[in-house]
Amino acid sequence: MDLILCHQTVDFDALGAAVGLSCLRVGSRIVLTGGAHPKVKDFLALHRDEIALIELRSVNPKRIRHLIVVDNQQLSRLGKAAEWFDLPQIESVELYDHHLNSSSDISATFQQIEAVGASTTLIVEKMQENNINPNPIEATIMGLGIHVDTGSLTFPQSTARDAKALAWLMEKGANVKIIAEYCDPGLTPQLQEIFTEALDKLETNNIRGYQVAWVLIETENFVSGLSNLTERLIELSESDALLFAHIYHKRHNNKPYPENRLVVIGRTRIEGTDLNQLFSLYGGGGHSQAASLMLRNVDADGKLKQLVEEFITQIPHPLNARDLMSSPVRTIRPETTIEQAERVLFRYGHSGLSVVDEKDHLVGIISRRDLDLALHHGFSHAPVKGYMTKNIKTINPDTLLPDIESIMVTYDVGRLPVIDDNRLLGIVTRTDLLRQIHQQRKEVKDENGKRVATVSCLLTSMRHSLKKSTWKLLEMIAKEAEDQGWHLYIVGGAVRDLLLTNNNQKVSLQDIDLVVDGFHRSADVGAGVELASTIQKKYPNCRLSVHGEFQTAALLWHKDPEFGSLWIDIATSRTEFYPYPAANPEVESSSIRQDLYRRDFTINALAVRLTPPREGELLDFFGGLLDLKGKEVRVLHANSFIEDPTRIYRAVRFAVRLNFDIEPQTETYIRYAIESGIYDKLKLKNHVTPALTTRLKAESKYILEANYWKPALQLLSDLDSLKCLHNQVILDDKIWWQIRCASRWLRYLDPDNNIGHWLIRLEILISKINPQERKQLALNLHLPKDSLERIDKDNIIYLEIQELLLKCNKISDKYKQLYRNKLADLILVAVNSKKEVRRIIWQYLTQWSKIQAPLNGNDLKRMGYKPGPQYKFVLDRLLALTLDGEIKTQQEAAIIVKQMFDNG
């Protein structure tokens, strides 16, 4: 076990450095050895589950092998964790700090102490060197560490290295708005006096769940620095929006103005409001969430009230628990054992479980931390009722998002059950809340770099990019879903392709995935089928297909004059669990968030809502937009390739087709999955492994029949991932030449692709496997009969053909050796043969096979010869003489025929 230790009373710099190291050291865990600064504590109350944290009391000292200390050089600041440094099994101790003059009593096997503004900077530089990219929340935490320890680059110890590290973190998605919420700029004595006065005079009103505040301060002279004061005031007052008005009468030099001056500084955190739009009407401006204006000779009090009223009209109706919650809720009984509960958590990837009695009334909640502690102390068989939390904070379906956030922070709870009439309707977790907060605070920019709202910003683009008939169809399906009380989303590849398309281009989507999400209303597992059935009745030209145990429905149009060949999948939102690696996943009903979470790559985990309210809203919980912009394929889960090796092939396919790079950490996961040998172990255990058989065949076909098959196959080889097929498959120079040679022949000889060019490429790729295992692999992949027959032919047969051809002198003899074989067989023989043999086969296929004798069977009839077995012998003789150039005309052929029939 690798542990990263933060000092007692951890600050943001220590936390940021620790988070960065957890990215560098896959599988390591962060230990907070004591308390935390107030701001850090508030931050962790929301973001704890996003970090690889482990409780100090849950650590088993016997499993510790490596210790890493950040932002500290004294054992005394590590509390009880200092005892671990004396354990006999410790293999290494690393230390990272930026305090050059600090004395150290930690005996480190490696240390890096350098003069930078923040320890986090050192770790960011190591991540850059190793091509390890953080996700947006990790980048945000590390950005906070540098901002706080450098005073946002204003402290004397700040360096250019800190600035470069911050810039890189911003490129990787660090959320500057969240950073601003937790940074703490100081105030001058004058501003402190004004700040105290403002707090006393502050007026507030709760509008649709948001707290709107305003205050008017009067001074004799102009005061600078009020922007920072406004930031501090909105934070301390816990307001969602603030209008700070300042009226004054004199300039800096104490000279009076002929008219008073009123400056209004506005700040808002409410999505959908726009201060720039409001203030620009009065000659002011700025950004949508931060703007200011200056007016002369006005009634300051009246004007401020007017601005507040106008701002209030902008405030949208906020999300509530019904919109945020996950449903249905995984529940257990009080008698469930700790071990059983832990298995349920592992299966569904939850961080806690709800405990209900026999009437399904909520009686408690047990978290992963509770289970870890019980397991640590050896109580795996004890019932959860002894460890669950019974004093539960709950909310109702109409509880607003700001109130949910306030409850979680105030009481430091990670999940809030949603109760309606004593019924457990759903649950809102930290993850649900954080994803929505990041969704709301994220900035989306248009092609000119101008910020646009994420809500409804895609409707116009989609309407413009899609065919008119397709867009009208989607609108109609959305209306049907809305009438049922369901939400409808377009998800996955269609969203990705729309976002990658310029506004002036049309997108012809032939494969569209839709997801129905409405479990908190009335949808069940059959919602997708029900919706598809309703649509099919209105479009009788389309075919309805229902497939899979989860009842996914598909609407199919084939060469339709309006829709062409369109395929629309409609499914109910679901989650999945892999019982063992490479198995088919087990699926269960869930929410749209969990449905997106089960997907493979961030660029495919995007969704656009098609139903009101907030139609056109983009759901991007995993940084998919950022990866589209950066042209990277990034996997969602570290174990993704262990669970499903076909995702390796999908990663390659997307990377090559979209001209993207596979993100370095994702490539590391791919190589780890292959090097682990898990796929070979599964084959030895005779597990049913669809991801290594039928699904792997499908992904191989996608790649080998695509027009980009060459770079894709090379990338698969570079990643060593051809071993997913068989551990003996390699793309050496000889195999690579054979595949390319066969492809050239196929392009010329089989332009209509009747053979299946991808199969020939695959057969050559696996040709070096020993015959018995090659045949078994072909059976496992469910290759077609023709392919199985070709693979079953031993290389000896090919060698015999080669030897016989070289012994033949006449063209007719060579023809006899070849004409019984199919085109695919001959191509495979050719690429495995010497140049002389290959030339003979090419001549046969392109020349000799097209030669015909001067006379045919009908000609023999007209000449008066009675049909019979001798016909074949005569015609074969004529063809042989023609091939050898001994006869050329019908007259010459007729003489030969007469001689043969006369001689009997």
PDB file of N, CA and C in Angstrom, residues 854-885:
ATOM      1  N   PRO A 854     -12.030 -22.191 -77.947  1.00  0.00           N
ATOM      2  CA  PRO A 854     -12.760 -21.683 -79.125  1.00  0.00           C
ATOM      3  C   PRO A 854     -14.140 -22.296 -79.288  1.00  0.00           C
ATOM      4  N   LEU A 855     -14.341 -23.514 -78.775  1.00  0.00           N
ATOM      5  CA  LEU A 855     -15.634 -24.195 -78.897  1.00  0.00           C
ATOM      6  C   LEU A 855     -16.166 -24.542 -77.502  1.00  0.00           C
ATOM      7  N   ASN A 856     -17.532 -24.539 -77.389  1.00  0.00           N
ATOM      8  CA  ASN A 856     -18.160 -24.953 -76.127  1.00  0.00           C
ATOM      9  C   ASN A 856     -19.115 -26.102 -76.379  1.00  0.00           C
ATOM     10  N   GLY A 857     -19.864 -26.499 -75.411  1.00  0.00           N
ATOM     11  CA  GLY A 857     -20.763 -27.643 -75.527  1.00  0.00           C
ATOM     12  C   GLY A 857     -21.813 -27.458 -76.601  1.00  0.00           C
ATOM     13  N   ASN A 858     -22.356 -26.281 -76.725  1.00  0.00           N
ATOM     14  CA  ASN A 858     -23.366 -26.018 -77.757  1.00  0.00           C
ATOM     15  C   ASN A 858     -22.769 -26.182 -79.158  1.00  0.00           C
ATOM     16  N   ASP A 859     -21.521 -25.768 -79.291  1.00  0.00           N
ATOM     17  CA  ASP A 859     -20.856 -25.925 -80.588  1.00  0.00           C
ATOM     18  C   ASP A 859     -20.709 -27.409 -80.932  1.00  0.00           C
ATOM     19  N   LEU A 860     -20.396 -28.228 -79.927  1.00  0.00           N
ATOM     20  CA  LEU A 860     -20.259 -29.657 -80.172  1.00  0.00           C
ATOM     21  C   LEU A 860     -21.583 -30.274 -80.614  1.00  0.00           C
ATOM     22  N   LYS A 861     -22.678 -29.818 -80.010  1.00  0.00           N
ATOM     23  CA  LYS A 861     -23.997 -30.316 -80.414  1.00  0.00           C
ATOM     24  C   LYS A 861     -24.270 -29.988 -81.869  1.00  0.00           C
ATOM     25  N   ARG A 862     -23.967 -28.727 -82.246  1.00  0.00           N
ATOM     26  CA  ARG A 862     -24.228 -28.316 -83.628  1.00  0.00           C
ATOM     27  C   ARG A 862     -23.358 -29.106 -84.611  1.00  0.00           C
ATOM     28  N   MET A 863     -22.232 -29.546 -84.118  1.00  0.00           N
ATOM     29  CA  MET A 863     -21.344 -30.335 -84.991  1.00  0.00           C
ATOM     30  C   MET A 863     -21.808 -31.782 -85.085  1.00  0.00           C
ATOM     31  N   GLY A 864     -22.873 -32.137 -84.311  1.00  0.00           N
ATOM     32  CA  GLY A 864     -23.453 -33.459 -84.432  1.00  0.00           C
ATOM     33  C   GLY A 864     -22.971 -34.476 -83.436  1.00  0.00           C
ATOM     34  N   TYR A 865     -22.232 -34.039 -82.467  1.00  0.00           N
ATOM     35  CA  TYR A 865     -21.741 -34.988 -81.453  1.00  0.00           C
ATOM     36  C   TYR A 865     -22.748 -35.105 -80.318  1.00  0.00           C
ATOM     37  N   LYS A 866     -23.063 -36.344 -79.966  1.00  0.00           N
ATOM     38  CA  LYS A 866     -24.057 -36.616 -78.936  1.00  0.00           C
ATOM     39  C   LYS A 866     -23.470 -36.303 -77.549  1.00  0.00           C
ATOM     40  N   PRO A 867     -24.246 -35.526 -76.728  1.00  0.00           N
ATOM     41  CA  PRO A 867     -23.752 -35.193 -75.379  1.00  0.00           C
ATOM     42  C   PRO A 867     -23.478 -36.445 -74.560  1.00  0.00           C
ATOM     43  N   GLY A 868     -22.437 -36.369 -73.731  1.00  0.00           N
ATOM     44  CA  GLY A 868     -22.093 -37.487 -72.875  1.00  0.00           C
ATOM     45  C   GLY A 868     -20.867 -37.154 -72.047  1.00  0.00           C
ATOM     46  N   PRO A 869     -20.392 -38.136 -71.302  1.00  0.00           N
ATOM     47  CA  PRO A 869     -19.237 -37.902 -70.428  1.00  0.00           C
ATOM     48  C   PRO A 869     -18.000 -37.424 -71.177  1.00  0.00           C
ATOM     49  N   GLN A 870     -17.921 -37.786 -72.486  1.00  0.00           N
ATOM     50  CA  GLN A 870     -16.737 -37.417 -73.243  1.00  0.00           C
ATOM     51  C   GLN A 870     -16.647 -35.920 -73.487  1.00  0.00           C
ATOM     52  N   TYR A 871     -17.799 -35.237 -73.381  1.00  0.00           N
ATOM     53  CA  TYR A 871     -17.829 -33.779 -73.586  1.00  0.00           C
ATOM     54  C   TYR A 871     -16.803 -33.067 -72.695  1.00  0.00           C
ATOM     55  N   LYS A 872     -16.820 -33.422 -71.419  1.00  0.00           N
ATOM     56  CA  LYS A 872     -15.934 -32.731 -70.473  1.00  0.00           C
ATOM     57  C   LYS A 872     -14.475 -32.973 -70.834  1.00  0.00           C
ATOM     58  N   PHE A 873     -14.172 -34.193 -71.172  1.00  0.00           N
ATOM     59  CA  PHE A 873     -12.786 -34.520 -71.521  1.00  0.00           C
ATOM     60  C   PHE A 873     -12.335 -33.729 -72.750  1.00  0.00           C
ATOM     61  N   VAL A 874     -13.211 -33.630 -73.724  1.00  0.00           N
ATOM     62  CA  VAL A 874     -12.890 -32.911 -74.962  1.00  0.00           C
ATOM     63  C   VAL A 874     -12.725 -31.419 -74.699  1.00  0.00           C
ATOM     64  N   LEU A 875     -13.688 -30.843 -73.945  1.00  0.00           N
ATOM     65  CA  LEU A 875     -13.633 -29.398 -73.665  1.00  0.00           C
ATOM     66  C   LEU A 875     -12.419 -29.037 -72.819  1.00  0.00           C
ATOM     67  N   ASP A 876     -12.086 -29.882 -71.845  1.00  0.00           N
ATOM     68  CA  ASP A 876     -10.891 -29.626 -71.026  1.00  0.00           C
ATOM     69  C   ASP A 876      -9.638 -29.645 -71.897  1.00  0.00           C
ATOM     70  N   ARG A 877      -9.616 -30.598 -72.870  1.00  0.00           N
ATOM     71  CA  ARG A 877      -8.453 -30.683 -73.756  1.00  0.00           C
ATOM     72  C   ARG A 877      -8.338 -29.440 -74.633  1.00  0.00           C
ATOM     73  N   LEU A 878      -9.475 -28.968 -75.121  1.00  0.00           N
ATOM     74  CA  LEU A 878      -9.471 -27.753 -75.935  1.00  0.00           C
ATOM     75  C   LEU A 878      -8.954 -26.553 -75.135  1.00  0.00           C
ATOM     76  N   LEU A 879      -9.407 -26.429 -73.866  1.00  0.00           N
ATOM     77  CA  LEU A 879      -8.969 -25.300 -73.019  1.00  0.00           C
ATOM     78  C   LEU A 879      -7.476 -25.388 -72.753  1.00  0.00           C
ATOM     79  N   ALA A 880      -6.980 -26.620 -72.522  1.00  0.00           N
ATOM     80  CA  ALA A 880      -5.546 -26.785 -72.245  1.00  0.00           C
ATOM     81  C   ALA A 880      -4.718 -26.390 -73.460  1.00  0.00           C
ATOM     82  N   LEU A 881      -5.137 -26.817 -74.648  1.00  0.00           N
ATOM     83  CA  LEU A 881      -4.406 -26.460 -75.861  1.00  0.00           C
ATOM     84  C   LEU A 881      -4.454 -24.965 -76.120  1.00  0.00           C
ATOM     85  N   THR A 882      -5.598 -24.354 -75.785  1.00  0.00           N
ATOM     86  CA  THR A 882      -5.741 -22.899 -75.952  1.00  0.00           C
ATOM     87  C   THR A 882      -4.818 -22.162 -74.996  1.00  0.00           C
ATOM     88  N   LEU A 883      -4.784 -22.599 -73.732  1.00  0.00           N
ATOM     89  CA  LEU A 883      -3.915 -21.971 -72.740  1.00  0.00           C
ATOM     90  C   LEU A 883      -2.445 -22.068 -73.146  1.00  0.00           C
ATOM     91  N   ASP A 884      -2.090 -23.202 -73.734  1.00  0.00           N
ATOM     92  CA  ASP A 884      -0.699 -23.409 -74.120  1.00  0.00           C
ATOM     93  C   ASP A 884      -0.381 -22.803 -75.482  1.00  0.00           C
ATOM     94  N   GLY A 885      -1.373 -22.209 -76.151  1.00  0.00           N
ATOM     95  CA  GLY A 885      -1.147 -21.530 -77.430  1.00  0.00           C
ATOM     96  C   GLY A 885      -1.048 -22.446 -78.620  1.00  0.00           C
TER      97      GLY A 885
END
